[in-house]
CSV table of C-alpha atoms in Angstrom, one decimal:
chain,number,residue,atom,x,y,z
A,1175,UNK,CA,69.6,21.4,48.7
A,1176,UNK,CA,69.7,22.3,45.1
A,1177,UNK,CA,70.0,18.7,44.2
A,1178,UNK,CA,66.8,18.0,46.1
A,1179,UNK,CA,65.0,20.9,44.5
A,1180,UNK,CA,66.0,19.8,41.0
A,1181,UNK,CA,64.9,16.2,41.7
A,1182,UNK,CA,61.6,17.3,43.0
A,1183,UNK,CA,61.1,19.6,40.0
A,1184,UNK,CA,61.9,16.7,37.7
A,1185,UNK,CA,59.5,14.4,39.4
A,1186,UNK,CA,56.8,17.0,39.2
A,1187,UNK,CA,57.4,17.5,35.5
A,1188,UNK,CA,57.3,13.8,34.9
A,1189,UNK,CA,54.1,13.4,36.9
A,1190,UNK,CA,52.5,16.3,35.0
A,1191,UNK,CA,53.6,14.8,31.7
A,1192,UNK,CA,52.1,11.5,32.7
A,1193,UNK,CA,48.8,13.1,33.7
A,1194,UNK,CA,48.6,15.0,30.4
A,1195,UNK,CA,49.3,11.8,28.5
A,1196,UNK,CA,46.6,10.0,30.5
A,1197,UNK,CA,44.1,12.8,29.9
A,1198,UNK,CA,44.8,12.8,26.1
A,1199,UNK,CA,44.5,9.0,26.1
A,1200,UNK,CA,41.2,9.2,28.0
A,1201,UNK,CA,39.9,11.9,25.5
A,1202,UNK,CA,40.9,9.7,22.5
A,1203,UNK,CA,39.3,6.7,24.2
A,1204,UNK,CA,36.1,8.6,24.9
A,1205,UNK,CA,35.9,9.8,21.2
A,1206,UNK,CA,36.4,6.2,20.0
A,1207,UNK,CA,33.7,5.1,22.4
A,1208,UNK,CA,31.2,7.7,21.0
A,1209,UNK,CA,31.9,6.6,17.4
A,1210,UNK,CA,31.6,2.9,18.2
A,1211,UNK,CA,28.5,3.4,20.3
A,1212,UNK,CA,26.8,5.6,17.6
A,1213,UNK,CA,27.5,2.9,14.9
A,1214,UNK,CA,25.5,0.4,17.0
A,1215,UNK,CA,22.7,2.9,17.8
A,1216,UNK,CA,22.3,3.8,14.1
A,1217,UNK,CA,22.1,0.1,13.3
A,1218,UNK,CA,19.4,-0.4,15.9
A,1219,UNK,CA,17.5,2.6,14.5
A,1220,UNK,CA,17.6,1.0,11.0
A,1221,UNK,CA,16.2,-2.2,12.4
A,1222,UNK,CA,13.3,-0.2,13.9
A,1223,UNK,CA,12.6,1.7,10.7
A,1224,UNK,CA,12.5,-1.4,8.5
A,1225,UNK,CA,9.0,-2.3,9.6
A,1226,UNK,CA,7.7,1.3,9.0
A,1227,UNK,CA,8.9,1.3,5.4
A,1228,UNK,CA,7.0,-1.7,4.1
A,1229,UNK,CA,5.2,-4.1,6.5
A,1230,UNK,CA,3.3,-1.6,8.6
A,1231,UNK,CA,1.7,0.2,5.6
A,1232,UNK,CA,0.6,-3.3,4.2
A,1233,UNK,CA,-1.0,-4.0,7.6
A,1234,UNK,CA,-3.0,-0.8,7.3
A,1235,UNK,CA,-4.1,-1.9,3.8
A,1236,UNK,CA,-5.2,-5.3,5.1
A,1237,UNK,CA,-7.2,-3.7,7.9
A,1238,UNK,CA,-9.0,-1.4,5.4
A,1239,UNK,CA,-9.8,-4.3,3.0
A,1240,UNK,CA,-10.4,-6.8,5.9
A,1241,UNK,CA,-8.0,-9.3,4.4
A,1242,UNK,CA,-4.9,-9.8,2.3
A,1243,UNK,CA,-5.4,-9.1,-1.4
A,1244,UNK,CA,-1.8,-8.1,-2.3
A,1245,UNK,CA,-0.6,-11.6,-3.4
A,1246,UNK,CA,1.9,-14.2,-2.3
A,1247,UNK,CA,5.1,-12.2,-3.2
A,1248,UNK,CA,4.2,-9.1,-1.2
A,1249,UNK,CA,3.3,-11.4,1.7
A,1250,UNK,CA,6.7,-13.1,1.7
A,1251,UNK,CA,8.5,-9.8,1.4
A,1252,UNK,CA,6.5,-8.3,4.2
A,1253,UNK,CA,7.2,-11.3,6.5
A,1254,UNK,CA,10.8,-11.3,5.6
A,1255,UNK,CA,11.2,-7.6,6.5
A,1256,UNK,CA,9.2,-8.1,9.6
A,1257,UNK,CA,11.6,-10.8,10.7
A,1258,UNK,CA,14.6,-8.7,9.6
A,1259,UNK,CA,13.4,-5.9,11.9
A,1260,UNK,CA,12.7,-8.1,14.9
A,1261,UNK,CA,15.8,-10.3,14.8
A,1262,UNK,CA,17.9,-7.4,13.8
A,1263,UNK,CA,16.7,-5.4,16.8
A,1264,UNK,CA,17.5,-8.2,19.4
A,1265,UNK,CA,20.9,-8.9,17.8
A,1266,UNK,CA,21.8,-5.2,17.8
A,1267,UNK,CA,20.7,-4.9,21.4
A,1268,UNK,CA,22.9,-7.8,22.2
A,1269,UNK,CA,25.8,-6.2,20.3
A,1270,UNK,CA,25.3,-2.9,22.2
A,1271,UNK,CA,25.2,-4.8,25.6
A,1272,UNK,CA,28.5,-6.5,24.7
A,1273,UNK,CA,30.0,-3.2,23.6
A,1274,UNK,CA,29.0,-1.5,26.9
A,1275,UNK,CA,30.3,-4.5,28.9
A,1276,UNK,CA,33.7,-4.3,27.2
A,1277,UNK,CA,33.9,-0.5,27.6
A,1278,UNK,CA,33.0,-0.4,31.3
A,1279,UNK,CA,34.3,-3.8,32.6
A,1280,UNK,CA,37.3,-4.3,30.3
A,1281,UNK,CA,38.3,-0.8,29.4
A,1282,UNK,CA,41.9,-1.6,28.8
A,1283,UNK,CA,41.0,-3.9,25.9
A,1284,UNK,CA,38.2,-1.7,24.5
A,1285,UNK,CA,40.2,0.5,22.1
A,1286,UNK,CA,41.7,-2.5,20.4
A,1287,UNK,CA,38.4,-4.5,20.3
A,1288,UNK,CA,36.2,-1.6,19.1
A,1289,UNK,CA,38.1,0.4,16.6
A,1290,UNK,CA,36.0,2.1,13.9
A,1291,UNK,CA,36.8,-0.7,11.4
A,1292,UNK,CA,36.1,-3.4,13.9
A,1293,UNK,CA,32.8,-1.8,15.0
A,1294,UNK,CA,31.6,-1.7,11.3
A,1295,UNK,CA,32.6,-5.3,10.9
A,1296,UNK,CA,30.6,-6.2,14.0
A,1297,UNK,CA,27.5,-4.5,12.8
A,1298,UNK,CA,27.9,-6.1,9.4
A,1299,UNK,CA,28.2,-9.5,11.1
A,1300,UNK,CA,25.0,-8.7,13.0
A,1301,UNK,CA,23.1,-8.2,9.8
A,1302,UNK,CA,24.6,-11.2,8.1
A,1303,UNK,CA,23.5,-13.4,11.1
A,1304,UNK,CA,20.1,-11.7,10.9
A,1305,UNK,CA,19.6,-12.6,7.3
A,1306,UNK,CA,20.9,-16.2,7.9
A,1307,UNK,CA,18.4,-16.6,10.7
A,1308,UNK,CA,15.4,-15.6,8.5
A,1309,UNK,CA,16.2,-17.6,5.4
A,1310,UNK,CA,15.0,-21.0,6.9
A,1311,UNK,CA,11.5,-19.5,7.1
A,1312,UNK,CA,11.2,-19.8,3.3
A,1313,UNK,CA,12.0,-23.6,3.5
A,1314,UNK,CA,9.7,-24.2,6.4
A,1315,UNK,CA,6.9,-22.2,4.9
A,1316,UNK,CA,6.3,-20.3,8.1
A,1317,UNK,CA,5.8,-16.8,6.6
A,1318,UNK,CA,2.0,-16.8,6.3
A,1319,UNK,CA,-0.8,-14.3,6.5
A,1320,UNK,CA,-2.5,-14.3,9.9
A,1321,UNK,CA,-6.0,-12.8,9.7
A,1322,UNK,CA,-6.0,-12.1,13.5
A,1323,UNK,CA,-3.3,-9.5,13.2
A,1324,UNK,CA,-3.8,-8.5,9.5
A,1325,UNK,CA,-0.2,-9.2,8.6
A,1326,UNK,CA,2.1,-11.7,7.0
A,1327,UNK,CA,4.3,-12.9,9.8
A,1328,UNK,CA,5.9,-15.9,11.4
A,1329,UNK,CA,3.4,-18.7,11.8
A,1330,UNK,CA,4.1,-20.4,15.1
A,1331,UNK,CA,2.1,-23.5,14.2
A,1332,UNK,CA,4.1,-24.2,11.0
A,1333,UNK,CA,6.8,-26.3,12.7
A,1334,UNK,CA,7.0,-27.0,16.4
A,1335,UNK,CA,10.7,-27.8,16.3
A,1336,UNK,CA,11.5,-24.7,14.3
A,1337,UNK,CA,9.4,-22.5,16.5
A,1338,UNK,CA,11.2,-23.8,19.6
A,1339,UNK,CA,14.6,-23.1,17.9
A,1340,UNK,CA,13.5,-19.6,16.9
A,1341,UNK,CA,12.3,-18.7,20.4
A,1342,UNK,CA,15.5,-20.0,22.0
A,1343,UNK,CA,18.2,-18.7,19.6
A,1344,UNK,CA,16.4,-15.4,18.7
A,1345,UNK,CA,15.0,-14.4,22.1
A,1346,UNK,CA,16.0,-16.5,25.1
A,1347,UNK,CA,19.7,-16.8,24.4
A,1348,UNK,CA,20.2,-13.1,23.5
A,1349,UNK,CA,18.2,-12.1,26.6
A,1350,UNK,CA,20.5,-14.3,28.7
A,1351,UNK,CA,23.7,-12.7,27.2
A,1352,UNK,CA,22.3,-9.1,27.6
A,1353,UNK,CA,21.2,-9.8,31.1
A,1354,UNK,CA,24.7,-11.1,32.0
A,1355,UNK,CA,26.4,-8.1,30.5
A,1356,UNK,CA,24.1,-5.5,32.2
A,1357,UNK,CA,24.3,-7.3,35.6
A,1358,UNK,CA,28.1,-7.1,35.5
A,1359,UNK,CA,27.9,-3.5,34.5
A,1360,UNK,CA,25.4,-2.7,37.3
A,1361,UNK,CA,27.6,-4.4,39.9
A,1362,UNK,CA,30.7,-2.4,38.8
A,1363,UNK,CA,28.7,0.9,38.7
A,1364,UNK,CA,27.5,0.2,42.3
A,1365,UNK,CA,31.0,-0.6,43.4
A,1366,UNK,CA,32.3,2.6,41.8
A,1367,UNK,CA,29.5,4.7,43.4
A,1368,UNK,CA,30.3,3.2,46.8
A,1369,UNK,CA,34.0,3.7,46.2
A,1370,UNK,CA,34.8,0.0,46.4
A,1371,UNK,CA,36.7,0.3,43.2
A,1372,UNK,CA,37.8,4.0,42.9
A,1373,UNK,CA,40.4,3.2,40.2
A,1374,UNK,CA,37.5,2.8,37.7
A,1375,UNK,CA,36.0,6.2,38.5
A,1376,UNK,CA,37.8,8.1,35.7
A,1377,UNK,CA,36.4,5.8,33.1
A,1378,UNK,CA,32.8,6.1,34.2
A,1379,UNK,CA,31.7,9.6,33.3
A,1380,UNK,CA,28.1,10.8,33.7
A,1381,UNK,CA,27.7,10.7,29.9
A,1382,UNK,CA,28.7,7.0,30.0
A,1383,UNK,CA,26.2,6.3,32.7
A,1384,UNK,CA,23.4,8.0,30.8
A,1385,UNK,CA,24.2,6.0,27.6
A,1386,UNK,CA,24.3,2.8,29.6
A,1387,UNK,CA,20.9,3.6,31.3
A,1388,UNK,CA,19.4,4.5,27.9
A,1389,UNK,CA,20.3,1.2,26.3
A,1390,UNK,CA,19.4,-0.7,29.5
A,1391,UNK,CA,15.8,0.8,29.3
A,1392,UNK,CA,15.7,-0.1,25.6
A,1393,UNK,CA,16.6,-3.7,26.4
A,1394,UNK,CA,14.0,-3.9,29.2
A,1395,UNK,CA,11.2,-2.6,27.0
A,1396,UNK,CA,12.1,-5.0,24.2
A,1397,UNK,CA,12.1,-7.9,26.7
A,1398,UNK,CA,8.7,-6.9,28.1
A,1399,UNK,CA,7.1,-6.2,24.8
A,1400,UNK,CA,8.3,-9.4,23.1
A,1401,UNK,CA,8.2,-11.9,26.0
A,1402,UNK,CA,4.4,-12.7,25.9
A,1403,UNK,CA,4.4,-13.5,22.2
A,1404,UNK,CA,7.6,-15.6,22.4
A,1405,UNK,CA,6.3,-17.6,25.4
A,1406,UNK,CA,3.0,-18.1,23.7
A,1407,UNK,CA,4.8,-19.6,20.7
A,1408,UNK,CA,7.0,-21.7,22.9
A,1409,UNK,CA,4.0,-23.1,24.8
A,1410,UNK,CA,2.0,-23.8,21.6
A,1411,UNK,CA,5.0,-25.5,19.9
A,1412,UNK,CA,5.5,-27.8,22.9
A,1413,UNK,CA,1.9,-29.0,22.8
A,1414,UNK,CA,-0.1,-27.6,19.9
A,1415,UNK,CA,-3.2,-29.7,20.4
A,1416,UNK,CA,-3.6,-29.0,24.1
A,1417,UNK,CA,-2.2,-25.5,24.6
A,1418,UNK,CA,-3.3,-23.9,21.3
A,1419,UNK,CA,-7.1,-23.8,22.1
A,1420,UNK,CA,-6.5,-22.6,25.6
A,1421,UNK,CA,-4.9,-19.3,24.5
A,1422,UNK,CA,-7.6,-16.6,24.2
A,1423,UNK,CA,-7.5,-14.8,20.8
A,1424,UNK,CA,-7.6,-11.4,22.5
A,1425,UNK,CA,-4.4,-12.3,24.4
A,1426,UNK,CA,-2.6,-13.4,21.3
A,1427,UNK,CA,-3.6,-10.2,19.4
A,1428,UNK,CA,-2.7,-8.0,22.3
A,1429,UNK,CA,0.7,-9.6,22.6
A,1430,UNK,CA,1.3,-9.2,18.9
A,1431,UNK,CA,0.5,-5.5,18.7
A,1432,UNK,CA,2.4,-4.9,21.9
A,1433,UNK,CA,5.4,-6.4,20.1
A,1434,UNK,CA,4.7,-4.2,17.1
A,1435,UNK,CA,4.6,-1.2,19.3
A,1436,UNK,CA,8.1,-1.8,20.6
A,1437,UNK,CA,9.6,-0.3,17.4
A,1438,UNK,CA,8.0,3.0,18.3
A,1439,UNK,CA,9.2,3.1,21.9
A,1440,UNK,CA,13.0,3.4,21.2
A,1441,UNK,CA,12.6,6.9,19.8
A,1442,UNK,CA,10.6,7.9,22.8
A,1443,UNK,CA,13.3,6.5,25.2
A,1444,UNK,CA,16.1,8.3,23.3
A,1445,UNK,CA,14.1,11.6,23.6
A,1446,UNK,CA,13.5,11.2,27.3
A,1447,UNK,CA,16.9,10.0,28.4
A,1448,UNK,CA,19.3,11.5,25.9
A,1449,UNK,CA,19.9,15.3,25.8
A,1450,UNK,CA,21.2,15.3,22.2
A,1451,UNK,CA,18.1,13.5,21.0
A,1452,UNK,CA,15.9,15.9,22.9
A,1453,UNK,CA,17.7,18.9,21.3
A,1454,UNK,CA,17.2,17.5,17.8
A,1455,UNK,CA,13.6,16.6,18.5
A,1456,UNK,CA,13.0,20.2,19.5
A,1457,UNK,CA,14.6,21.4,16.3
A,1458,UNK,CA,12.4,19.1,14.3
A,1459,UNK,CA,9.2,20.2,16.1
A,1460,UNK,CA,10.0,23.9,15.9
A,1461,UNK,CA,10.8,23.6,12.1
A,1462,UNK,CA,7.5,21.7,11.5
A,1463,UNK,CA,5.5,24.3,13.5
A,1464,UNK,CA,7.3,27.1,11.7
A,1465,UNK,CA,6.4,25.6,8.4
A,1466,UNK,CA,2.8,25.2,9.3
A,1467,UNK,CA,2.7,28.8,10.5
A,1468,UNK,CA,4.1,30.3,7.3
A,1469,UNK,CA,3.1,28.1,4.4
A,1470,UNK,CA,-0.6,28.1,5.0
A,1471,UNK,CA,-0.6,31.9,5.2
A,1472,UNK,CA,1.2,32.2,1.9
A,1473,UNK,CA,-1.2,29.8,0.3
A,1474,UNK,CA,-4.2,31.7,1.7
A,1475,UNK,CA,-2.8,35.0,0.5
A,1476,UNK,CA,-2.4,33.5,-3.0
A,1477,UNK,CA,-5.9,32.2,-3.0
A,1478,UNK,CA,-7.3,35.6,-1.9
A,1479,UNK,CA,-5.3,37.4,-4.6
A,1480,UNK,CA,-6.7,35.0,-7.2
A,1481,UNK,CA,-10.2,35.6,-5.9
A,1482,UNK,CA,-9.8,39.4,-5.8
A,1483,UNK,CA,-8.2,39.6,-9.3
A,1484,UNK,CA,-10.8,40.1,-12.0
A,1485,UNK,CA,-10.9,37.6,-14.8
A,1486,UNK,CA,-9.7,38.7,-18.3
A,1487,UNK,CA,-13.1,37.8,-19.7
A,1488,UNK,CA,-14.9,40.2,-17.3
A,1489,UNK,CA,-12.3,42.9,-18.0
A,1490,UNK,CA,-12.7,42.6,-21.8
A,1491,UNK,CA,-16.5,42.7,-21.5
A,1492,UNK,CA,-16.4,45.9,-19.4
A,1493,UNK,CA,-14.1,47.4,-22.0
A,1494,UNK,CA,-16.4,46.5,-24.8
A,1495,UNK,CA,-19.4,48.1,-23.0
A,1496,UNK,CA,-17.4,51.3,-22.4
A,1497,UNK,CA,-16.3,51.4,-26.1
A,1498,UNK,CA,-19.9,50.9,-27.3
A,1499,UNK,CA,-21.2,53.7,-25.2
């Protein structure tokens, strides 16, 4: 009897120890997942912000002056940064999709594949590939000013072969990779929800699902915003003489500015679907409103004090009049 009690006690202690170790491992794994995921999200945010720093202000200047009067160098820099943002965005979205796929579908290998050092190396590789993908534009001469969209950008008519290669390697291929990753994730999520694979349930927390849905929406918006412009370029490159004149100018301009607008959508998506971003957005809005409430009042009070304070000249004149009397 005592032997059975002691054996049961030992088995319970061993089981409890194993559960504690598993919980600690899951906590460390979740922390590593957050760090790795944040690295990729920050990289994607940088890609979105690149166009706001230089190319977009120059587009506004071109609209005001109804043409490009900033010279060849600024045109090449603006086109280069525009390409850096676009290709960097799709490459980062692809990297995030692969990261989510490994975390959810191959969780046992995730900690080894996506350590902090490896994640930084992956992001660095993404930006190296982005720069390498843009450099051929300088040799082809495809970075040109387009008066229809008031910006220096990739000219689809510069080289048919190069345009086809750009559309395939910089849009279609990444879209195929991301689609495969997210389809596999959705299948696994549905299986977990229906308890087909209950052994994966501890790995799929609600926070993980929210992060996955957020990045999936970012991917869908990118594909929707950039698909018209890329398919226009692909159609024109295959048969420039026949297809080019058939495309209405309004449709080309609309597709271009819809692609431009994609860089603004990611911040909105983060705010709508991510609680942490919503909290920080509220802090920013409250701080801005508070600043507008207090600083204008202080400036108005200062202006009123200046107006109410008599000038030294008037004071001296009054003193002179009193003395003379």
